[in-house]
Short mmCIF file of C-alpha atoms in Angstrom, two decimals:
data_model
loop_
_atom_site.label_atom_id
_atom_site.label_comp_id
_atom_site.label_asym_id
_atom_site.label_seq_id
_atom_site.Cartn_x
_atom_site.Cartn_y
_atom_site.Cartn_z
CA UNK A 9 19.22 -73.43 59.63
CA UNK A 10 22.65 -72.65 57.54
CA UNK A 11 21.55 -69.19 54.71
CA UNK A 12 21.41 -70.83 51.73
CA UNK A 13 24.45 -69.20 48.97
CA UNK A 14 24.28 -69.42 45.36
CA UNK A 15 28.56 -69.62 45.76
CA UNK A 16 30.72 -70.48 48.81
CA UNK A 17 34.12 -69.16 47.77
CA UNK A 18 37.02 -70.64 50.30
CA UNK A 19 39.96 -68.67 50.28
CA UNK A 20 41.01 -65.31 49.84
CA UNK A 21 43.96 -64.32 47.49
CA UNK A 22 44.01 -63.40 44.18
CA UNK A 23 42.19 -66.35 42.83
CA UNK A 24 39.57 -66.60 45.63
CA UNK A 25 39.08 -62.21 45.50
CA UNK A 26 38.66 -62.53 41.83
CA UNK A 27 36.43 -65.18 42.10
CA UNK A 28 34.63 -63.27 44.43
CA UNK A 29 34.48 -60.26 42.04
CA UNK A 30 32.97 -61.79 39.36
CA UNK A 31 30.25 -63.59 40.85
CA UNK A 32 29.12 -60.94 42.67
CA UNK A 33 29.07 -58.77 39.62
CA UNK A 34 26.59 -61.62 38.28
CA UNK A 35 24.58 -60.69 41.04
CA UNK A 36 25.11 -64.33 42.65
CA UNK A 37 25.89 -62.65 46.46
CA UNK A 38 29.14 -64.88 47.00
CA UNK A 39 30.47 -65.81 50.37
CA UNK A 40 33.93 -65.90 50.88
CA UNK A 41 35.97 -67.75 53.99
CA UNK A 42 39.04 -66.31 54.20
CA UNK A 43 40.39 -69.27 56.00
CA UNK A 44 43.73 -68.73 58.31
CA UNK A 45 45.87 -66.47 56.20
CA UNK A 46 43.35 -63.48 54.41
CA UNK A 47 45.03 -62.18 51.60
CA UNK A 48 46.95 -65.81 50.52
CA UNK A 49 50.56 -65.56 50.21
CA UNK A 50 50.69 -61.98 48.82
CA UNK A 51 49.16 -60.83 52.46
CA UNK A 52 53.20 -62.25 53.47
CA UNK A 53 54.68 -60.24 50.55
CA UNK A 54 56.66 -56.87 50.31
CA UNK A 55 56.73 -55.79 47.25
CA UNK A 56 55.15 -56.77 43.74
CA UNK A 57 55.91 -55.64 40.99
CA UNK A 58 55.19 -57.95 38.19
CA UNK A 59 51.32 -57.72 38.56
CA UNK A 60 49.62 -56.09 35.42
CA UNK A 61 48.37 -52.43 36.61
CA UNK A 62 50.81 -51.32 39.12
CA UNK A 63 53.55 -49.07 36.96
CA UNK A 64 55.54 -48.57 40.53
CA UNK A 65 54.71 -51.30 41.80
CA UNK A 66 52.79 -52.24 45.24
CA UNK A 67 52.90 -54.17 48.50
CA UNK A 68 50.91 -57.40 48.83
CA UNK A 69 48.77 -56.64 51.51
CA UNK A 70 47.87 -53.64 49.96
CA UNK A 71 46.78 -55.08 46.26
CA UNK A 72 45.08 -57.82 48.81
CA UNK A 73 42.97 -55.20 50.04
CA UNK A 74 42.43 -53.16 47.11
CA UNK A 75 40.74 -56.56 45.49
CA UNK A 76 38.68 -57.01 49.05
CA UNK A 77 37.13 -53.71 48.78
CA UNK A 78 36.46 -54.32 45.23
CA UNK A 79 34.56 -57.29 45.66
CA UNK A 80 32.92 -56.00 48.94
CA UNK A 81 31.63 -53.04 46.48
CA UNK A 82 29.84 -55.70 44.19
CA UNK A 83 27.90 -57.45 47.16
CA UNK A 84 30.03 -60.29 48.22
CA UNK A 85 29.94 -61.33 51.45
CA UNK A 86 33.87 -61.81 53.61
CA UNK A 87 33.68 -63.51 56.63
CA UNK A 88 36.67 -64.31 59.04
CA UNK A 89 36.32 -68.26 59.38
CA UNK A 90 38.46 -71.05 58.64
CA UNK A 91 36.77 -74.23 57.05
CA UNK A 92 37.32 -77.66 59.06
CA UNK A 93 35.41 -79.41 56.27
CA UNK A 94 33.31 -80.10 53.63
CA UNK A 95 30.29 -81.99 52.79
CA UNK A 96 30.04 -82.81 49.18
CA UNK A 97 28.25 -86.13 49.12
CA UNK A 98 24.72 -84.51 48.51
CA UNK A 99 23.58 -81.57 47.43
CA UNK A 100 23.51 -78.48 48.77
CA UNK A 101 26.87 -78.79 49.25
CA UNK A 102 27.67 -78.03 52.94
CA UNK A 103 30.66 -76.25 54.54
CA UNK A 104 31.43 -76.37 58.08
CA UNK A 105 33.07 -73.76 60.49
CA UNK A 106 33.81 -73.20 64.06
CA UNK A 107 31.26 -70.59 63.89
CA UNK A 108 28.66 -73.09 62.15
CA UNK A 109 27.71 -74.46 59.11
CA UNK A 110 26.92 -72.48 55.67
CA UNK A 111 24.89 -74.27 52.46
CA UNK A 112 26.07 -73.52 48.80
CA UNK A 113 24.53 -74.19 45.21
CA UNK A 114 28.16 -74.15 44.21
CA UNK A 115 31.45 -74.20 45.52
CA UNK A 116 34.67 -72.75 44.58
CA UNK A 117 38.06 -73.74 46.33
CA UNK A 118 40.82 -71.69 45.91
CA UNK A 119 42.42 -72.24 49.53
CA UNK A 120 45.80 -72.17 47.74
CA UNK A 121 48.92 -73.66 48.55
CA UNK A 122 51.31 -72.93 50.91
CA UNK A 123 55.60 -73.36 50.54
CA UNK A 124 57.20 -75.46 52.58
CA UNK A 125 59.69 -73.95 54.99
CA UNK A 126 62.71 -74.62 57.32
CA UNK A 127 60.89 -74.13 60.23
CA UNK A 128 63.60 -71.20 61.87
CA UNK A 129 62.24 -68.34 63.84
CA UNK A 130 64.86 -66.32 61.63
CA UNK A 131 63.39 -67.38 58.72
CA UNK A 132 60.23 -65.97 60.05
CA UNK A 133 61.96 -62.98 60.90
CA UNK A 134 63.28 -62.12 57.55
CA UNK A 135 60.64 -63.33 55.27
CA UNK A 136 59.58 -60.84 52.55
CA UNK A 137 62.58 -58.97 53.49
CA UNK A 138 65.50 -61.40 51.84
CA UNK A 139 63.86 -64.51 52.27
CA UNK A 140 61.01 -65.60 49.70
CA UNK A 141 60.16 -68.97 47.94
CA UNK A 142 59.36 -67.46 44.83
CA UNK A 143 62.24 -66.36 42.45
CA UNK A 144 59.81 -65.69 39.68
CA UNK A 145 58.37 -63.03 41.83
CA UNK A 146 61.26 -61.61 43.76
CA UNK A 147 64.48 -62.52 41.66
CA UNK A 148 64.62 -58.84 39.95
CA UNK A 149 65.35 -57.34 43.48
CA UNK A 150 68.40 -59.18 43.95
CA UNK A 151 70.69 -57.39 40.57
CA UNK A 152 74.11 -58.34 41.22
CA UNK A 153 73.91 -59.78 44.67
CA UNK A 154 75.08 -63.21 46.06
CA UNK A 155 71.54 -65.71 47.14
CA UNK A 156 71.20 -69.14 48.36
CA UNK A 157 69.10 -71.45 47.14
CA UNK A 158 67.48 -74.33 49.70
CA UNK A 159 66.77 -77.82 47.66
CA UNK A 160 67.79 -79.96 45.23
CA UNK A 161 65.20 -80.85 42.75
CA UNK A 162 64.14 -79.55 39.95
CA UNK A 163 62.41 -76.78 41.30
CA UNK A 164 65.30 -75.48 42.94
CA UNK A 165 67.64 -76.04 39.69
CA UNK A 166 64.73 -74.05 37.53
CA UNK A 167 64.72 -70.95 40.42
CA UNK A 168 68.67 -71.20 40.76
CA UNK A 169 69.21 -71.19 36.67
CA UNK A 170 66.34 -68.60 36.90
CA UNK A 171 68.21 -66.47 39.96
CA UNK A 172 71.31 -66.21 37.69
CA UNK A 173 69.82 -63.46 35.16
CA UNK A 174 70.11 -61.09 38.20
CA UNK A 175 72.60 -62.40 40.93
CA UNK A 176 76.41 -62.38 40.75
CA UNK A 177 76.15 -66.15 42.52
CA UNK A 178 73.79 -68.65 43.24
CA UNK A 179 74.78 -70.99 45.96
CA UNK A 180 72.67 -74.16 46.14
CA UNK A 181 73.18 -75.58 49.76
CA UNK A 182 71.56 -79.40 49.81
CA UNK A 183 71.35 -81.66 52.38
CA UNK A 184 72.65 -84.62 50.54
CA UNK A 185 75.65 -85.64 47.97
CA UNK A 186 73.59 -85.61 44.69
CA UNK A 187 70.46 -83.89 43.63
CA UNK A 188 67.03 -84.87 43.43
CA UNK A 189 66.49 -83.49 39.82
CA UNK A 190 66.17 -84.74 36.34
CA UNK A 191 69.59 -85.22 34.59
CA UNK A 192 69.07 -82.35 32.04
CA UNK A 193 67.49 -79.99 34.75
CA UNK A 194 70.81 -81.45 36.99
CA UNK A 195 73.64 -80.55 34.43
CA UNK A 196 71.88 -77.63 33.43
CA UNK A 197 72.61 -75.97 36.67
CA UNK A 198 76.22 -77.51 36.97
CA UNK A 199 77.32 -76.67 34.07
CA UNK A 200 75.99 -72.72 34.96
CA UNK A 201 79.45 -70.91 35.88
CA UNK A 202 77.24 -68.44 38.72
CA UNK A 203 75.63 -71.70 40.18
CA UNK A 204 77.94 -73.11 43.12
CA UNK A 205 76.64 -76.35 45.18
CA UNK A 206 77.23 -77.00 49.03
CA UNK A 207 76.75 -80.63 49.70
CA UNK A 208 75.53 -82.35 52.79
CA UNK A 209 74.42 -78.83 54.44
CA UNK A 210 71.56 -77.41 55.69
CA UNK A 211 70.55 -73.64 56.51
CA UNK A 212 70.71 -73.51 60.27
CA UNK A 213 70.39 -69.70 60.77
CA UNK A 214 69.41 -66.81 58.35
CA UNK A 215 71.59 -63.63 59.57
CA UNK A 216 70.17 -59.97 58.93
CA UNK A 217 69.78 -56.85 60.75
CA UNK A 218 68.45 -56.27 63.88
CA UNK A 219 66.52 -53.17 63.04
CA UNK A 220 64.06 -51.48 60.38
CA UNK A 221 64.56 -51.89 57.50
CA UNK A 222 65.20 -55.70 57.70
CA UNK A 223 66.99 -57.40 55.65
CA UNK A 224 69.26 -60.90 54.94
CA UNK A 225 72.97 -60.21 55.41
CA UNK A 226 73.81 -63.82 55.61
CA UNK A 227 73.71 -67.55 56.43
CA UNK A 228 74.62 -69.89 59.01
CA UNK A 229 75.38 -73.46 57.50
CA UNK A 230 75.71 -76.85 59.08
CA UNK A 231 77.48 -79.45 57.29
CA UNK A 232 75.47 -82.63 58.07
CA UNK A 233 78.40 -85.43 58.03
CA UNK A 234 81.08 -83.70 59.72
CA UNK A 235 78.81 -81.13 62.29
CA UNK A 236 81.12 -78.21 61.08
CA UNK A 237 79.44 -74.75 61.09
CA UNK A 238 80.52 -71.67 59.20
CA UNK A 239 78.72 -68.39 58.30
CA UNK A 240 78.63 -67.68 54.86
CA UNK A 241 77.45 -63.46 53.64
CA UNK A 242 74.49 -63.68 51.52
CA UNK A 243 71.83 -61.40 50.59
CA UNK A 244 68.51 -63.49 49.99
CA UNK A 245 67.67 -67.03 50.54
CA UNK A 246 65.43 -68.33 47.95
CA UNK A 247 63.24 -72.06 49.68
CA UNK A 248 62.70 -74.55 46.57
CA UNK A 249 61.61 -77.41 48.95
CA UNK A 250 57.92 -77.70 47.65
CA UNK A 251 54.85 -76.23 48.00
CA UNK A 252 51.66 -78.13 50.15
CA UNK A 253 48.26 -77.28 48.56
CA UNK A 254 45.93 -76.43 51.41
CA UNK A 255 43.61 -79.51 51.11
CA UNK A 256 43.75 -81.54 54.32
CA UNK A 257 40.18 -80.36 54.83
CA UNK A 258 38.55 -82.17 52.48
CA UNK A 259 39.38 -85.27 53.38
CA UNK A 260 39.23 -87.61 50.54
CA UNK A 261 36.40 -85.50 49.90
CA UNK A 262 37.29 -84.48 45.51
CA UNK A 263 40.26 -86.68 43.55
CA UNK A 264 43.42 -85.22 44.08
CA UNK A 265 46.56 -86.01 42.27
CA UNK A 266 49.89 -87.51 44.07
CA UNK A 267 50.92 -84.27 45.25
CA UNK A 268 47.61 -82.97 46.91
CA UNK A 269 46.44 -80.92 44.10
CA UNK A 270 42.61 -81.33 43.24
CA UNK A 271 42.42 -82.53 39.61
CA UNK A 272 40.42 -80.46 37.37
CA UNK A 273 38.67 -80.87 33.94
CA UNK A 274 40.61 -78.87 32.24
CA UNK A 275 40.56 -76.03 30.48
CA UNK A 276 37.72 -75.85 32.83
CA UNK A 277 37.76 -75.29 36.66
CA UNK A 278 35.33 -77.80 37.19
CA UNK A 279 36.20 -81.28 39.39
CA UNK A 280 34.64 -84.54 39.08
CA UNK A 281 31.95 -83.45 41.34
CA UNK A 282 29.52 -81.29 39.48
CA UNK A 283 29.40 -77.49 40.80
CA UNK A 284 32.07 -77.59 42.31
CA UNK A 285 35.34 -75.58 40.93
CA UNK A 286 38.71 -75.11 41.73
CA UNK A 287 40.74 -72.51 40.81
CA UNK A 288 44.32 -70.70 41.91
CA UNK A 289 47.65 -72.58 43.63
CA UNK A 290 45.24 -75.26 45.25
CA UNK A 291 45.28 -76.93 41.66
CA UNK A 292 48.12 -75.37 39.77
CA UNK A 293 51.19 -77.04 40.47
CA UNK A 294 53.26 -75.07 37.95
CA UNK A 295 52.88 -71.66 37.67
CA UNK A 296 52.51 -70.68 41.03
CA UNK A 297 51.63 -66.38 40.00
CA UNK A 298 49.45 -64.31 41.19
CA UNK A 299 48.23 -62.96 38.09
CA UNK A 300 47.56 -67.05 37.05
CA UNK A 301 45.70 -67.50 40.37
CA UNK A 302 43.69 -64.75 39.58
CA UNK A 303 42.99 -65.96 35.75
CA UNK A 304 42.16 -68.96 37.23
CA UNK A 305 39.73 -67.19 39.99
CA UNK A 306 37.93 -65.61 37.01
CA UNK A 307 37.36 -68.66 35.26
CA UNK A 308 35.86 -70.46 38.40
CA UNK A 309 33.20 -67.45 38.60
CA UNK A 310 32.35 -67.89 35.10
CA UNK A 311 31.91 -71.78 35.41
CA UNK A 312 29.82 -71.40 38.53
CA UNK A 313 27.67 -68.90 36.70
CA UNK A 314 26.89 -70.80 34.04
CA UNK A 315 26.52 -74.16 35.86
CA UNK A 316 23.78 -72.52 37.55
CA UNK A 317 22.05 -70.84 34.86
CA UNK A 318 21.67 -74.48 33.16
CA UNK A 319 20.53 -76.67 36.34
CA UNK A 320 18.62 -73.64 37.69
#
């Protein structure tokens, strides 16, 4: 028979460590899956340097494990599993793995989100070094240098208006004639002297060095209607073609909105299914931050905690 857990926490970046942290601290003995990617996005990061604490700065995989340890010192539980799904119908609520199946009082998602990508082994290559979707995070390390910017809705006009406090130019290469985006977010960026649009194109390559350290030195770009290729120098290339929360496992399971992300109650973390709580990128649309994720992770714990301290 599956242990019984006072909290299941799925996921394990900076809302699902945090998460982790506080419940254990509560003495509640939290498990936490890390799922297919320990550490979240950050584990994929190179630098950060806009998280509270760190004067110089640190690398993502390191802050990652800083916050495993930590919770590992309070008595939570990590194990190296990825959920296939969920049982929420009755309670316990019931969580399944490859390795088996575990049994929760509560349950706190926070499985994140992940941003789309091109789909290019170069892009691979050089992400974290020149490549990121996230100019919020990594737009201060590219002071008067030349980016592109993938997409053409209003997430890639915010990041390219964004981009332009730092970079010399901000080319926005999308693969149609018009953009996606509201009119005001639209003229906004067209009207921005350091914003320049390709039309019709698509990123076929991203060029950078061969060797350590890595970095983008370029971009090779296809135009769609007339097949012509030409290589363009460029020092980052910023994706703003979405982001897909990680909730294909739970299968109709909690009320999501259009875009995937599970609807809470807020300013609470709780869904419409009672002791259960979501918290980080997996229902945060917006802000997208690991400090917000974290928040967020924080206020799961404390609404798990509670919920059980009134039905228990």
């Amino acid at each position: 028979m599956p242990t019984m857990r006072n909290v299941i926490i799925l996921g394990s970046g900076p809302a699902g460590l945090t998460a982790a942290i506080y419940s254990a601290r509560a003495g509640l003995a939290p498990l936490v899956i890390e799922g297919p990617e320990p550490g979240g996005q950050l584990a994929f990061t190179t630098e950060v340097e806009n998280y509270p604490g760190f004067a110089e700065g640190i690398l993502g995989p390191e802050l990652m494990d800083i916050c495993r340890k930590q919770a590992r010192r309070f008595g939570a539980e990590i194990a190296q599993a990825t959920v296939e799904s969920v049982d929420l119908a009755n309670r316990p609520f019931r969580v399944h793995t490859p390795e088996g199946a575990h049994e929760c009082r509560t349950l706190i998602i926070a499985t994140g989100a992940s941003a789309r990508k091109l789909g290019l082994e170069s892009e691979k290559r050089y992400w974290g070094h020149g490549v990121s979707a996230c100019a919020t995070c990594d737009g201060f390390f590219f002071k008067g240098k030349e980016v592109i910017v993938v997409g053409g809705g209003d997430s890639a006009m915010e990041e390219a208006t964004f981009l332009t406090r730092f970079a010399t130019r901000v080319v926005v290469v999308h693969r149609r004639h018009e953009l996606r985006a509201s009119k005001i977010m639209a003229h906004r960026a067209q009207e921005n002297p350091k914003i320049e649009f390709v039309w019709d194109s698509v990123v076929e390559e991203v060029l950078g060095t061969d060797s350590a350290p890595l970095k983008v030195t370029g971009a090779r770009l296809k135009n769609l209607k007339t097949g012509a290729v030409s290589e363009r120098p460029i020092d980052g290339v910023f994706l703003a073609i979405g982001h897909t929360p990680n909730t294909a496992f739970l299968r109709n399971a909690l009320e999501l909105d259009e875009g995937g992300f599970i609807k809470v109650k807020e300013p609470s973390t709780r869904t419409h299914i009672e002791g259960v709580f979501a918290c980080g990128d997996v229902m945060d649309p917006r802000y997208k931050q690991a400090i917000t994720a974290a928040g967020s992770g924080c206020k799961a714990a404390l609404d798990a905690e509670r919920f059980l301290a009134e039905h228990e």
